[in-house]
PDB file of C-alpha atoms in Angstrom:
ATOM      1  CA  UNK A 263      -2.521  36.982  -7.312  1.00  0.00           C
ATOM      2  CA  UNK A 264      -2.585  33.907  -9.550  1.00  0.00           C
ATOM      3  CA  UNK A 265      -6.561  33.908  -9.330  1.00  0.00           C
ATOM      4  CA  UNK A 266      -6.200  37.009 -12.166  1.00  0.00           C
ATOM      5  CA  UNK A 267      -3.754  34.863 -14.201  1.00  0.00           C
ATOM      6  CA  UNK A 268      -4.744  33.421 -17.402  1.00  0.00           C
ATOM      7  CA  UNK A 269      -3.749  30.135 -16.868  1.00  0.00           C
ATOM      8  CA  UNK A 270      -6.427  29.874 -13.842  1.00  0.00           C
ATOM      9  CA  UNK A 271      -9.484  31.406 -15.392  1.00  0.00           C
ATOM     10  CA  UNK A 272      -8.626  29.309 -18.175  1.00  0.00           C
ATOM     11  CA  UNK A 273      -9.368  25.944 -15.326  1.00  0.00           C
ATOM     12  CA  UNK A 274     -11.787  28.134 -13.186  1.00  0.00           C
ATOM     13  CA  UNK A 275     -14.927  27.543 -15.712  1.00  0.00           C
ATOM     14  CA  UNK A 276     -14.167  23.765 -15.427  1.00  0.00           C
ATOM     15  CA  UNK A 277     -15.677  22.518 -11.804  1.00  0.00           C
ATOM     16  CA  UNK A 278     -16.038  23.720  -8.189  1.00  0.00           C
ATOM     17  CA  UNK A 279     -14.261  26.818  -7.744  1.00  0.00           C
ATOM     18  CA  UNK A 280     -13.288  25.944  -4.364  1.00  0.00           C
ATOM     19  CA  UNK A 281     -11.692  22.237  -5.765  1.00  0.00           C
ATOM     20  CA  UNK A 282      -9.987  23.925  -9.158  1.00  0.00           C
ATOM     21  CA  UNK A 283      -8.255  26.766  -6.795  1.00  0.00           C
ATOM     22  CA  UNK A 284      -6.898  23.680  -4.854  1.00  0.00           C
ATOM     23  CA  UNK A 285      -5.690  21.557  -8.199  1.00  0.00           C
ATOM     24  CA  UNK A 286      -4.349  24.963  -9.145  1.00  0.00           C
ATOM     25  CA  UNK A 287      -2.208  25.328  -5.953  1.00  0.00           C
ATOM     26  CA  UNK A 288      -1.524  22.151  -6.257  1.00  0.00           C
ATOM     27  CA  UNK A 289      -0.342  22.109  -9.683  1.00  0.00           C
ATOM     28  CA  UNK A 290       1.386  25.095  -9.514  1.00  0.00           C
ATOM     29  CA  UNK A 291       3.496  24.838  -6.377  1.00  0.00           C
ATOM     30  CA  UNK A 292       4.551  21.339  -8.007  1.00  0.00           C
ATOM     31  CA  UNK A 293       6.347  23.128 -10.518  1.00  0.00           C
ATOM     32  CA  UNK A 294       7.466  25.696  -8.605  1.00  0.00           C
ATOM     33  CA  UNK A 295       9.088  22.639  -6.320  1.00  0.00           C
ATOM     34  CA  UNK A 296      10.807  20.729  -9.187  1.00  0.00           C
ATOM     35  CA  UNK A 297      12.838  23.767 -10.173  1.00  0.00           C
ATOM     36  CA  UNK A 298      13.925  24.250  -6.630  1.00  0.00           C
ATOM     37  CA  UNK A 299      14.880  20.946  -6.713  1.00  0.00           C
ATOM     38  CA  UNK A 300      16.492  20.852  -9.933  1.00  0.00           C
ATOM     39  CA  UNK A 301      18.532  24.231 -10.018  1.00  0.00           C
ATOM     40  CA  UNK A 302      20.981  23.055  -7.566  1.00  0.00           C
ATOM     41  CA  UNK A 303      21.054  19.525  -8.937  1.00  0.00           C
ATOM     42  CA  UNK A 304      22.264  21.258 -12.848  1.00  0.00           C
ATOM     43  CA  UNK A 305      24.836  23.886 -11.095  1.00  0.00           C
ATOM     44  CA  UNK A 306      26.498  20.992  -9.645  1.00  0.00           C
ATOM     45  CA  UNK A 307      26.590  19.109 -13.316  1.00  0.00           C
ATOM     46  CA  UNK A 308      27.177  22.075 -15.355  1.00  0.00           C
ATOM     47  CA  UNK A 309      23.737  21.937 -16.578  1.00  0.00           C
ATOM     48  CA  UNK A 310      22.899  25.366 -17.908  1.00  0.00           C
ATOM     49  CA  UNK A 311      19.650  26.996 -19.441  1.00  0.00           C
ATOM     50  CA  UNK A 312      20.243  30.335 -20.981  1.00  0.00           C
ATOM     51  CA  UNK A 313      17.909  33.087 -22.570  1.00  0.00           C
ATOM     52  CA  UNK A 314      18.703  32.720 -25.638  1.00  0.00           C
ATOM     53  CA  UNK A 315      18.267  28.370 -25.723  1.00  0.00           C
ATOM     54  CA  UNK A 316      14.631  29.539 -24.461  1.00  0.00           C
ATOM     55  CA  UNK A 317      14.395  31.917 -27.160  1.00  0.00           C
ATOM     56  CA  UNK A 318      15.905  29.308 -29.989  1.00  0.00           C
ATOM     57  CA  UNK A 319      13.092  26.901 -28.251  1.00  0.00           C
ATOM     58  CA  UNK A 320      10.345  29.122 -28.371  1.00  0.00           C
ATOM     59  CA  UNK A 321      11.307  29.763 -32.489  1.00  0.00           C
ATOM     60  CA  UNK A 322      10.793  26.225 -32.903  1.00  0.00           C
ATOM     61  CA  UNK A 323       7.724  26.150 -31.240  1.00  0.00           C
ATOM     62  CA  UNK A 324       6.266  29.332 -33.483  1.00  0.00           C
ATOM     63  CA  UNK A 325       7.495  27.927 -36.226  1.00  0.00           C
ATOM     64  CA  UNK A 326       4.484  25.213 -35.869  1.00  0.00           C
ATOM     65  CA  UNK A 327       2.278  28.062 -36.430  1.00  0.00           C
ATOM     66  CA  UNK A 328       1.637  29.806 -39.065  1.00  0.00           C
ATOM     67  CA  UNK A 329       1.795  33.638 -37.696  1.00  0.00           C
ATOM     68  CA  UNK A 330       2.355  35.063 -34.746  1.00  0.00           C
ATOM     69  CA  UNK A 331      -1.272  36.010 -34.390  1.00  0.00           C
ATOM     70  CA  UNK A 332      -2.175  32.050 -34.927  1.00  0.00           C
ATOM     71  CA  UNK A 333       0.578  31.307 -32.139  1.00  0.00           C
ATOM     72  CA  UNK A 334      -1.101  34.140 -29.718  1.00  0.00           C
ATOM     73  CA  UNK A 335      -4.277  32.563 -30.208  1.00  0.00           C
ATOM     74  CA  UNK A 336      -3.283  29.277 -29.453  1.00  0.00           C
ATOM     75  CA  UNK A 337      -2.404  30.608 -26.387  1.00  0.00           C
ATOM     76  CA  UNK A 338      -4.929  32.035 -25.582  1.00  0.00           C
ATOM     77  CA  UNK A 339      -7.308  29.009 -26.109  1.00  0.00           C
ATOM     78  CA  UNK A 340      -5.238  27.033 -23.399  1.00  0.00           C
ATOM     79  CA  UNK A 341      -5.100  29.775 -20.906  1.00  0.00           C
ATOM     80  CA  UNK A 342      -1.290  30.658 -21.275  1.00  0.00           C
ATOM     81  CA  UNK A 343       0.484  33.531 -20.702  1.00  0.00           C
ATOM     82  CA  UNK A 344       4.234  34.253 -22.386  1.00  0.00           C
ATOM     83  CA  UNK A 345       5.860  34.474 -19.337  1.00  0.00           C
ATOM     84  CA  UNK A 346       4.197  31.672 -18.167  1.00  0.00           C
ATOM     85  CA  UNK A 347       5.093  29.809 -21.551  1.00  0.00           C
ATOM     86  CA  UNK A 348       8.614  31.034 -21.335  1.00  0.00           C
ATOM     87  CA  UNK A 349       8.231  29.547 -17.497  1.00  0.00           C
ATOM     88  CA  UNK A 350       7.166  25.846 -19.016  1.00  0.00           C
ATOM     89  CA  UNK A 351      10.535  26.308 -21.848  1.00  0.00           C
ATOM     90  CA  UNK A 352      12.906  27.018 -19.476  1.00  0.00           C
ATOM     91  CA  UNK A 353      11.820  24.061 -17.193  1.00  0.00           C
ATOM     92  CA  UNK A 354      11.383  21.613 -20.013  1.00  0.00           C
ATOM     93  CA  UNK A 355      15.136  22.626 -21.311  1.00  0.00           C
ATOM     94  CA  UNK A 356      16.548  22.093 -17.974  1.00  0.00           C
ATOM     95  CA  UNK A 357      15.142  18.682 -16.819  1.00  0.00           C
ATOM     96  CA  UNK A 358      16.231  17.749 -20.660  1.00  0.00           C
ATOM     97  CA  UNK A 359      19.695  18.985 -19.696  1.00  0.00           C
ATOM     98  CA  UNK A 360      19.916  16.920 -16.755  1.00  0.00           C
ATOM     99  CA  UNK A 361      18.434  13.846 -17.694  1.00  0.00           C
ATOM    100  CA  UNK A 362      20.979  13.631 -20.745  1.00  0.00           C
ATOM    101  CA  UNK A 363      23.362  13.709 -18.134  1.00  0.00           C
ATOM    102  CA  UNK A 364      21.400  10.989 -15.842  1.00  0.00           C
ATOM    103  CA  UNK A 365      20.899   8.605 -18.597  1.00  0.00           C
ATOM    104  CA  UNK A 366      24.179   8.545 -20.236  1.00  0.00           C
ATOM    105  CA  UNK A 367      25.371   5.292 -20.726  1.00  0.00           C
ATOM    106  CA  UNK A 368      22.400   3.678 -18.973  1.00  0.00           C
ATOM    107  CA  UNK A 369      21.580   1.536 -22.112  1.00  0.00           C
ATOM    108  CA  UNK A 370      20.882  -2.435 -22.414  1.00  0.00           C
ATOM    109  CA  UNK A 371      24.220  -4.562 -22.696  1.00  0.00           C
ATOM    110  CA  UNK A 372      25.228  -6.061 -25.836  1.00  0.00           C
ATOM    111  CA  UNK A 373      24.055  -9.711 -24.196  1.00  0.00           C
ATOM    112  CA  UNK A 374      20.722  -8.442 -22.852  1.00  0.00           C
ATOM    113  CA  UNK A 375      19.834  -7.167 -26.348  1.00  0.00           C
ATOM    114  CA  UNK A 376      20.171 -10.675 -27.280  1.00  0.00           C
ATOM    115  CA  UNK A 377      18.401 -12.216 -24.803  1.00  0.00           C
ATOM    116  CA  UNK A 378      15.951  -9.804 -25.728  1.00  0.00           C
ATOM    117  CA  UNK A 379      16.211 -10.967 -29.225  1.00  0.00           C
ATOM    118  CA  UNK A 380      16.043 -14.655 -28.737  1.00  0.00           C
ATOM    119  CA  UNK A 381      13.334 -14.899 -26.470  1.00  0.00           C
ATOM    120  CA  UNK A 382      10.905 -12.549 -29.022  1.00  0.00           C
ATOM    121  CA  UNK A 383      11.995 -14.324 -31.950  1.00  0.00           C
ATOM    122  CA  UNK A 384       8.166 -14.305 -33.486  1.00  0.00           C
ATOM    123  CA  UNK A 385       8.111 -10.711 -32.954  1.00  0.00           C
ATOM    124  CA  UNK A 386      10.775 -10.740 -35.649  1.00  0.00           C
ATOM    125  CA  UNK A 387       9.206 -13.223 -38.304  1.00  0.00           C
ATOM    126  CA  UNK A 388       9.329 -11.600 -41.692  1.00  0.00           C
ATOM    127  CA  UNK A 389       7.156 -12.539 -45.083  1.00  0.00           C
ATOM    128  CA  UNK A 390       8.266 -11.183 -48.806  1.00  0.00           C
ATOM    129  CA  UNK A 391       5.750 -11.023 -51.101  1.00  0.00           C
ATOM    130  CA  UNK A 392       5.039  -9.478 -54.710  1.00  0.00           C
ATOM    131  CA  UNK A 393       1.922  -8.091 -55.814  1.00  0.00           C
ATOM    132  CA  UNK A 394       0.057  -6.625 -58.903  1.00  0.00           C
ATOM    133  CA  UNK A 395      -2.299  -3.883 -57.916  1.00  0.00           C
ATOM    134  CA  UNK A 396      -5.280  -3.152 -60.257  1.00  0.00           C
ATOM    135  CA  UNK A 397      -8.620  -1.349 -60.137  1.00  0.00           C
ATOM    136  CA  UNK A 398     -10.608  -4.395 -61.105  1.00  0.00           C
ATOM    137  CA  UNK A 399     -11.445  -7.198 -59.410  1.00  0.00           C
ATOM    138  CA  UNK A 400     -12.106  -8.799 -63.069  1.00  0.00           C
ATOM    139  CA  UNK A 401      -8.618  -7.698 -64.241  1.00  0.00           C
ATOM    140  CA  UNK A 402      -7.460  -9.245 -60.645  1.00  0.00           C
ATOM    141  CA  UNK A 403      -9.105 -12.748 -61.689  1.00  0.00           C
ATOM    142  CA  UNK A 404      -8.049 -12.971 -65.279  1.00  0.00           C
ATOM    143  CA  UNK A 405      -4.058 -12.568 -63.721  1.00  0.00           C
ATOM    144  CA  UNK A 406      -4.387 -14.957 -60.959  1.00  0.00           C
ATOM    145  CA  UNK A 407      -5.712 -17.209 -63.238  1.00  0.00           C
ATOM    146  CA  UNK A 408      -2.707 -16.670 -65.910  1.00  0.00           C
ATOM    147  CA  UNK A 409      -0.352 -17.317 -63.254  1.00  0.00           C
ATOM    148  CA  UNK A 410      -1.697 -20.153 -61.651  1.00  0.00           C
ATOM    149  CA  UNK A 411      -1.846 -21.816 -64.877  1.00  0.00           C
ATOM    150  CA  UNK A 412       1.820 -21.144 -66.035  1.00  0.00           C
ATOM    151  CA  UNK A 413       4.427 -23.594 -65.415  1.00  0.00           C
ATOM    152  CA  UNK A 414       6.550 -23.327 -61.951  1.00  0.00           C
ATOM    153  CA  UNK A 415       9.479 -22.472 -63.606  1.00  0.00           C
ATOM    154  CA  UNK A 416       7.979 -19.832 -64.988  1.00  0.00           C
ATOM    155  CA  UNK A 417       5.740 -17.950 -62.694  1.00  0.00           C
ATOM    156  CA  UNK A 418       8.415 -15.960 -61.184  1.00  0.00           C
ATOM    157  CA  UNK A 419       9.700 -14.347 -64.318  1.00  0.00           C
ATOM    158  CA  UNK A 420       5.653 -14.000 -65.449  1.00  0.00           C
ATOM    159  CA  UNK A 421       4.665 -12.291 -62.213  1.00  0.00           C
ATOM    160  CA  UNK A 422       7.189  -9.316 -62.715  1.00  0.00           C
ATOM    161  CA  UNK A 423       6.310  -8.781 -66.338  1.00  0.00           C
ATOM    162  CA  UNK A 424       2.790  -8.892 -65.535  1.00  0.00           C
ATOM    163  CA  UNK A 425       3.402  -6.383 -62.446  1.00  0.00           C
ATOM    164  CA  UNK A 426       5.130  -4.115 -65.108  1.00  0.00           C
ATOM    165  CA  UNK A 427       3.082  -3.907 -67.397  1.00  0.00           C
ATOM    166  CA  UNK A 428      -0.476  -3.947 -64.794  1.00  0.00           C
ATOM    167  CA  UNK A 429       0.235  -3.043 -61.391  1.00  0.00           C
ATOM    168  CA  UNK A 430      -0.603   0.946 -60.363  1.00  0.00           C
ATOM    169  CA  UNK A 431       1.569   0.558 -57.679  1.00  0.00           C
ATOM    170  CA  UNK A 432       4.542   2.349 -58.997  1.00  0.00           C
ATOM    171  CA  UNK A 433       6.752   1.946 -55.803  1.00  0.00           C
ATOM    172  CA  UNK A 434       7.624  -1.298 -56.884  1.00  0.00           C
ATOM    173  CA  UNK A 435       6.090  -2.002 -60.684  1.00  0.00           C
ATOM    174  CA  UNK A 436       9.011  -1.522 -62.132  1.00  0.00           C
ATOM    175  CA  UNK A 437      11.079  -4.233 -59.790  1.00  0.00           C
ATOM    176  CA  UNK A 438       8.112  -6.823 -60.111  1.00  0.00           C
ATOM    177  CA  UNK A 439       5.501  -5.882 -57.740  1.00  0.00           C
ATOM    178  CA  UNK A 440       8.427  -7.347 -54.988  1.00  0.00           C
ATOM    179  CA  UNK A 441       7.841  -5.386 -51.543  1.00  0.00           C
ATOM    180  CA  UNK A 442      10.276  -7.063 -49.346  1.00  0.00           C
ATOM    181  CA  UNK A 443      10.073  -8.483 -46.321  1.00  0.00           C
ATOM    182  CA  UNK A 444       7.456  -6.490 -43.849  1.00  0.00           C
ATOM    183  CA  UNK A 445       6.808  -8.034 -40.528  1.00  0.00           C
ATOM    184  CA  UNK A 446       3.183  -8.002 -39.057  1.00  0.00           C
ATOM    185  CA  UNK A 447       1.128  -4.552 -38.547  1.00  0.00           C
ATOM    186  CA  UNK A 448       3.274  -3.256 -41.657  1.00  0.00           C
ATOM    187  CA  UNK A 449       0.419  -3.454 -44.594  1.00  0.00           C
ATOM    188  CA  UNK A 450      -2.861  -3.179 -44.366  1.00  0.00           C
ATOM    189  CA  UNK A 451      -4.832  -6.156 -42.439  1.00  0.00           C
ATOM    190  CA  UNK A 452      -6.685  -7.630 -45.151  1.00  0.00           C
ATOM    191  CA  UNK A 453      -3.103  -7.968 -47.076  1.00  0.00           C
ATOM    192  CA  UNK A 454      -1.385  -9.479 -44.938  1.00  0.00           C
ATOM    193  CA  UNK A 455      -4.312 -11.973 -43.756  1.00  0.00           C
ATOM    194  CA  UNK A 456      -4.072 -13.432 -46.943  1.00  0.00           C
ATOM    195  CA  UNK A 457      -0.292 -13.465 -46.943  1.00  0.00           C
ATOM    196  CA  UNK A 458      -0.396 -15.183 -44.459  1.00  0.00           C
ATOM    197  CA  UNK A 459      -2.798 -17.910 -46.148  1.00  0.00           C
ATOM    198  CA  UNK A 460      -0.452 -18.311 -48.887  1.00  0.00           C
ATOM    199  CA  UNK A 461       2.734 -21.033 -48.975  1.00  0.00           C
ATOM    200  CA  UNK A 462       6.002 -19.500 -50.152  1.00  0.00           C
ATOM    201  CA  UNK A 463       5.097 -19.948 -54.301  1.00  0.00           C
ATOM    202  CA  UNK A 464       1.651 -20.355 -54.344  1.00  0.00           C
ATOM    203  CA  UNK A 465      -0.472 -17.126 -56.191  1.00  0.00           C
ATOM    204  CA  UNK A 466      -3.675 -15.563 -54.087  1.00  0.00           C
ATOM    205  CA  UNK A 467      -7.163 -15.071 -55.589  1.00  0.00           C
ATOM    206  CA  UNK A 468      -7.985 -10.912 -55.855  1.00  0.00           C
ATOM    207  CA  UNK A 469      -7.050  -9.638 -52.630  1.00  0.00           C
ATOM    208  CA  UNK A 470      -9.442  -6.385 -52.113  1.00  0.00           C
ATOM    209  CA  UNK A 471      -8.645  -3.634 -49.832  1.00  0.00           C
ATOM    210  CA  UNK A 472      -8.492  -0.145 -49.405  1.00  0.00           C
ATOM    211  CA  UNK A 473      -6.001   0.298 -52.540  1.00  0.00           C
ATOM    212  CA  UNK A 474      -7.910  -1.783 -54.949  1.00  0.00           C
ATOM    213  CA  UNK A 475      -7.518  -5.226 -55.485  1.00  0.00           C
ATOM    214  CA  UNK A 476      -4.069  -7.137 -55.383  1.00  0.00           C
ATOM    215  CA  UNK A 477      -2.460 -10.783 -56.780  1.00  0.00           C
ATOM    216  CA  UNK A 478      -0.232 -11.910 -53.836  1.00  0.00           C
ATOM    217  CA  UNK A 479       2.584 -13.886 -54.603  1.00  0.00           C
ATOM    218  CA  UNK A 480       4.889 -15.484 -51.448  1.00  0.00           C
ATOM    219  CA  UNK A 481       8.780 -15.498 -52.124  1.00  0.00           C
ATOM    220  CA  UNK A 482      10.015 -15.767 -48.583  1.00  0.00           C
ATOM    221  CA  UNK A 483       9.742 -15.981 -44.716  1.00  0.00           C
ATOM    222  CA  UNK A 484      12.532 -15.772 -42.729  1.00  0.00           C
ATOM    223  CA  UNK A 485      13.475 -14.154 -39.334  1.00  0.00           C
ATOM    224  CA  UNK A 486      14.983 -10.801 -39.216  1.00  0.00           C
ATOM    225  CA  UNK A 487      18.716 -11.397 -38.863  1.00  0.00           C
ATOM    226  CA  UNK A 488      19.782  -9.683 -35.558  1.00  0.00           C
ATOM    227  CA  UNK A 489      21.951  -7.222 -36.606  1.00  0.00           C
ATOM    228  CA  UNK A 490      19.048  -5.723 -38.779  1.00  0.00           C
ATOM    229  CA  UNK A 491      16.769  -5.560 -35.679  1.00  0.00           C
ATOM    230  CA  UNK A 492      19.556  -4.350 -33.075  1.00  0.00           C
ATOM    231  CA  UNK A 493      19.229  -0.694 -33.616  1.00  0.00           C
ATOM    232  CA  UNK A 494      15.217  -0.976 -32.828  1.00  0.00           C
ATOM    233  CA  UNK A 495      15.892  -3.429 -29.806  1.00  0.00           C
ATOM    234  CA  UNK A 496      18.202  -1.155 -28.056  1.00  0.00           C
ATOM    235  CA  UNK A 497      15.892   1.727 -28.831  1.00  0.00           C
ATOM    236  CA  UNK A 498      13.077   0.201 -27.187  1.00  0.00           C
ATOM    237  CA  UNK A 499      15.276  -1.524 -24.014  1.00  0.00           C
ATOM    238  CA  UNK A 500      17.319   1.671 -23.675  1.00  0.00           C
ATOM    239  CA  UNK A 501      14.045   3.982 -23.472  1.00  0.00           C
ATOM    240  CA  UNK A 502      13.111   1.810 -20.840  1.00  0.00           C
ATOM    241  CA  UNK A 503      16.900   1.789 -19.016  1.00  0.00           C
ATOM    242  CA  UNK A 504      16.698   5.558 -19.316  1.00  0.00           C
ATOM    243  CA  UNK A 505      13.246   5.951 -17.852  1.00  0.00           C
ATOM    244  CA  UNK A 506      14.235   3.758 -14.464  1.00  0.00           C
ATOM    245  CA  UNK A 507      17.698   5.566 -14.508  1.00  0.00           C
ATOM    246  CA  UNK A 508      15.988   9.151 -14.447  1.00  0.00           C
ATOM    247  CA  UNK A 509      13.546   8.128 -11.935  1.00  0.00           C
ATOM    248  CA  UNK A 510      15.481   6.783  -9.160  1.00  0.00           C
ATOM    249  CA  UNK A 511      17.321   9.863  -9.586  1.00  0.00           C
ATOM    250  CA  UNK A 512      14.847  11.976  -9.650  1.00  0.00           C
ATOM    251  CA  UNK A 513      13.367  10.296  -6.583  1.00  0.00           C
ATOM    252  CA  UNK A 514      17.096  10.850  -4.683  1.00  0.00           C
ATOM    253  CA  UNK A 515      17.028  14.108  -6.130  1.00  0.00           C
ATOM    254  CA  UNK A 516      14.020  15.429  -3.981  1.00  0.00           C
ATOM    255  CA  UNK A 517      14.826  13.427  -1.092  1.00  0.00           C
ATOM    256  CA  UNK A 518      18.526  14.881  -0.673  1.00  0.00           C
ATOM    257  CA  UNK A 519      16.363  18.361  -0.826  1.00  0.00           C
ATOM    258  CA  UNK A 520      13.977  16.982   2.213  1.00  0.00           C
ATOM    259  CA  UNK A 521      11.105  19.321   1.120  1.00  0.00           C
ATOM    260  CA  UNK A 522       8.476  20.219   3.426  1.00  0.00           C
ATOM    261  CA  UNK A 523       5.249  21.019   2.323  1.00  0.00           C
ATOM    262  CA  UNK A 524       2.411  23.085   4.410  1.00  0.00           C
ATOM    263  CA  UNK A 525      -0.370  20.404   5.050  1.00  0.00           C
ATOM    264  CA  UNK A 526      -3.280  22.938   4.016  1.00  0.00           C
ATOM    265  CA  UNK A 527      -1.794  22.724   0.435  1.00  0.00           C
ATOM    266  CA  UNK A 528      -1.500  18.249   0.654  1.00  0.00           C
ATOM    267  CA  UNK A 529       1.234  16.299   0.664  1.00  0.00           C
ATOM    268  CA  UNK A 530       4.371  15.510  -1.914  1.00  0.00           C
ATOM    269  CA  UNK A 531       3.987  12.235  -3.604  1.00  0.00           C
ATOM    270  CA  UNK A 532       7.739  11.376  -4.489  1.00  0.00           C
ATOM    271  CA  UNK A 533       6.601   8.543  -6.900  1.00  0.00           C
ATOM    272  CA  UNK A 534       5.081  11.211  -8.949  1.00  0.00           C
ATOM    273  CA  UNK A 535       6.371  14.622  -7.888  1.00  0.00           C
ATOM    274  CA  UNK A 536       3.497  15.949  -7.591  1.00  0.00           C
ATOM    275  CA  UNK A 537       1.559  17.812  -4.319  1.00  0.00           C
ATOM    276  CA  UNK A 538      -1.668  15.742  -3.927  1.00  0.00           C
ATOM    277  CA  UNK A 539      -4.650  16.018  -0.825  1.00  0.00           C
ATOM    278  CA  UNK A 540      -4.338  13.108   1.681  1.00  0.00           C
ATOM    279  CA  UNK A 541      -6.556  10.027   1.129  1.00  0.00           C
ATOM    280  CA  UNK A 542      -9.067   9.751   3.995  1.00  0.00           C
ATOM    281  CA  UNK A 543      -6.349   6.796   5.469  1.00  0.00           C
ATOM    282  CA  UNK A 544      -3.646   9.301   5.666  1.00  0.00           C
ATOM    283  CA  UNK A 545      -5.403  11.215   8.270  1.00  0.00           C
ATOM    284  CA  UNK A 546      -5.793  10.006  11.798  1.00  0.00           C
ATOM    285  CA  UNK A 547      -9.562   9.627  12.762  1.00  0.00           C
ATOM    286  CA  UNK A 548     -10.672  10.339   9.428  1.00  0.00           C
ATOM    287  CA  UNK A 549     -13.481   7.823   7.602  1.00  0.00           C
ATOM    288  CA  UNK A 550     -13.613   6.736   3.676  1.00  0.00           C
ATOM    289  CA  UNK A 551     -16.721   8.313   3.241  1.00  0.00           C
ATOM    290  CA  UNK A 552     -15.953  11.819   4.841  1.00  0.00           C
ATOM    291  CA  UNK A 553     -14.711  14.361   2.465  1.00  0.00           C
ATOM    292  CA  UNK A 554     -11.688  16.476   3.632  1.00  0.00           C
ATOM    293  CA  UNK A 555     -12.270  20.244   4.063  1.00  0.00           C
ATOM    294  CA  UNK A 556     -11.278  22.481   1.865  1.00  0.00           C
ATOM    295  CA  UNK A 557      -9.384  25.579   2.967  1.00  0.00           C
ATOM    296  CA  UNK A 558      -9.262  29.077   2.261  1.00  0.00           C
ATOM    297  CA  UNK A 559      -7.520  29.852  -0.577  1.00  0.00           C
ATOM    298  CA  UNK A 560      -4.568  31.841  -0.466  1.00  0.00           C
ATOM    299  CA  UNK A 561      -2.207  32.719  -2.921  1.00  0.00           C
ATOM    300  CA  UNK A 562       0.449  29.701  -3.354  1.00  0.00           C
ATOM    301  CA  UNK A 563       3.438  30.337  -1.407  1.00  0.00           C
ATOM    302  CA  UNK A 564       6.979  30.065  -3.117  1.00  0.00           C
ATOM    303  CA  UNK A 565       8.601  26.521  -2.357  1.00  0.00           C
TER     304      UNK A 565
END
């Protein structure tokens, strides 16, 4: 009976017993449900999870871990058995299976990442800056000050030597404090505040944050050229593609199988999958403010 299963003592100590035996019938014939429904949906495709892809799955999970006894453990704290776990592997592999399949070629269009492009353009606004990175904000000063005071023609080819010589930043001391172009939420805020502040030439006061305290110098703004922000467009449009594909099918998917679920367990919700209790205006005669009875609990039938 799943009431001696480790996975529902491990819920049990959370609430009503009578309420977490229903979430656990709940939750349980869910799953049991999707791989009913998804079985005969990957023999058709040639969708196939074997032993040994669990196996190489659950390796990859242990792996994380660093013993088996840590891994048995961890378990442990979440109430899960290995068959159970080996349950959860086998499921995850074959809905990945599947919704490769689904998905393929579901991606944005070469126009709509464009459109997508050109009407977030200030998403895409870049700055390129140089900095020199010291420990003191006296040290900061007595550079910005230099700078500022040197010719224009000057300043550029001043800034790197100074940045070569000062700056602990050794990412980029050596090529002149430059950082290239970084687009907003890149650097830390108080950074890029005061890049922002700054016209393309002009040298900051000591810029303090977490690091120590910076001299900003502007070289450039610019928007990212397209073709250097395609490949993070279509990521972002196609995750979304993918996700709409998968759940209309997934939707069709347990329609074509017309399940039928015994009311004492709730009703399937196909937006979600998942078997949840009747709101109080899914049942005739019933009020808002009366609570539905809970049953009996018996041991969760097979879907």
């Amino acid at each position: 009976a799943y009431e001696g299963s480790p996975e529902f003592k491990q819920v049990a100590e959370q609430g009503d017993p009578q309420e977490i035996i229903r979430q656990y019938e709940q939750t349980r014939l869910s799953q049991l449900i999707r791989r009913a429904v998804l079985e005969p949906k990957a023999e058709e495709l040639d969708v196939e999870v074997t032993d040994d892809d669990v196996a190489r799955r659950l390796d990859q999970i242990k792996a994380d871990f660093p013993s088996e006894e840590a891994f048995q453990d961890a378990l442990a704290e979440q109430g899960l058995s290995s068959d159970y776990l080996n349950e959860l592997v086998y499921d995850s592999l074959l809905e990945e299976g599947l919704r490769a399949g689904v998905t393929e070629g579901a991606g944005p269009r070469d126009d709509e990442l464009v459109d997508f492009y050109q009407e977030n353009l200030n998403d895409y606004r870049q700055t390129r800056a140089q900095h020199i990175l010291v420990e003191s904000r006296r040290l900061a000063a007595a550079l910005s000050t230099r700078l500022r005071a040197a010719p224009g023609d000057q300043v550029e080819e001043l800034f790197a030597r100074l940045a070569q010589r000062n700056s602990t930043d050794t990412s980029n001391a050596a090529k002149g404090g430059d950082l290239g172009y970084f687009s907003a939420g890149q650097l830390v805020p108080p950074f890029e505040q005061a890049a922002a502040d700054l016209s393309i030439g002009e040298i900051s006061e000591p810029v303090q944050t977490e690091f120590g305290f910076h001299v900003i110098r502007i070289t450039d703004r610019r928007v990212a050229p397209f073709e250097e922000v395609r490949a993070d467009i279509e990521e972002q449009l196609g995750g979304e593609a993918e996700d709409e594909a998968w759940q209309k099918w997934i939707v069709d998917a347990y329609q074509d199988a017309d399940i039928r679920v015994n009311p004492r367990y709730g009703e399937l919700d196909l937006e979600t999958q998942q078997i949840v209790s009747p709101s109080a205006e899914d049942v005739p005669g019933a009020d808002e403010s009366q609570a539905t009875p809970t049953p009996e609990p018996t041991a969760a039938p097979s879907p």
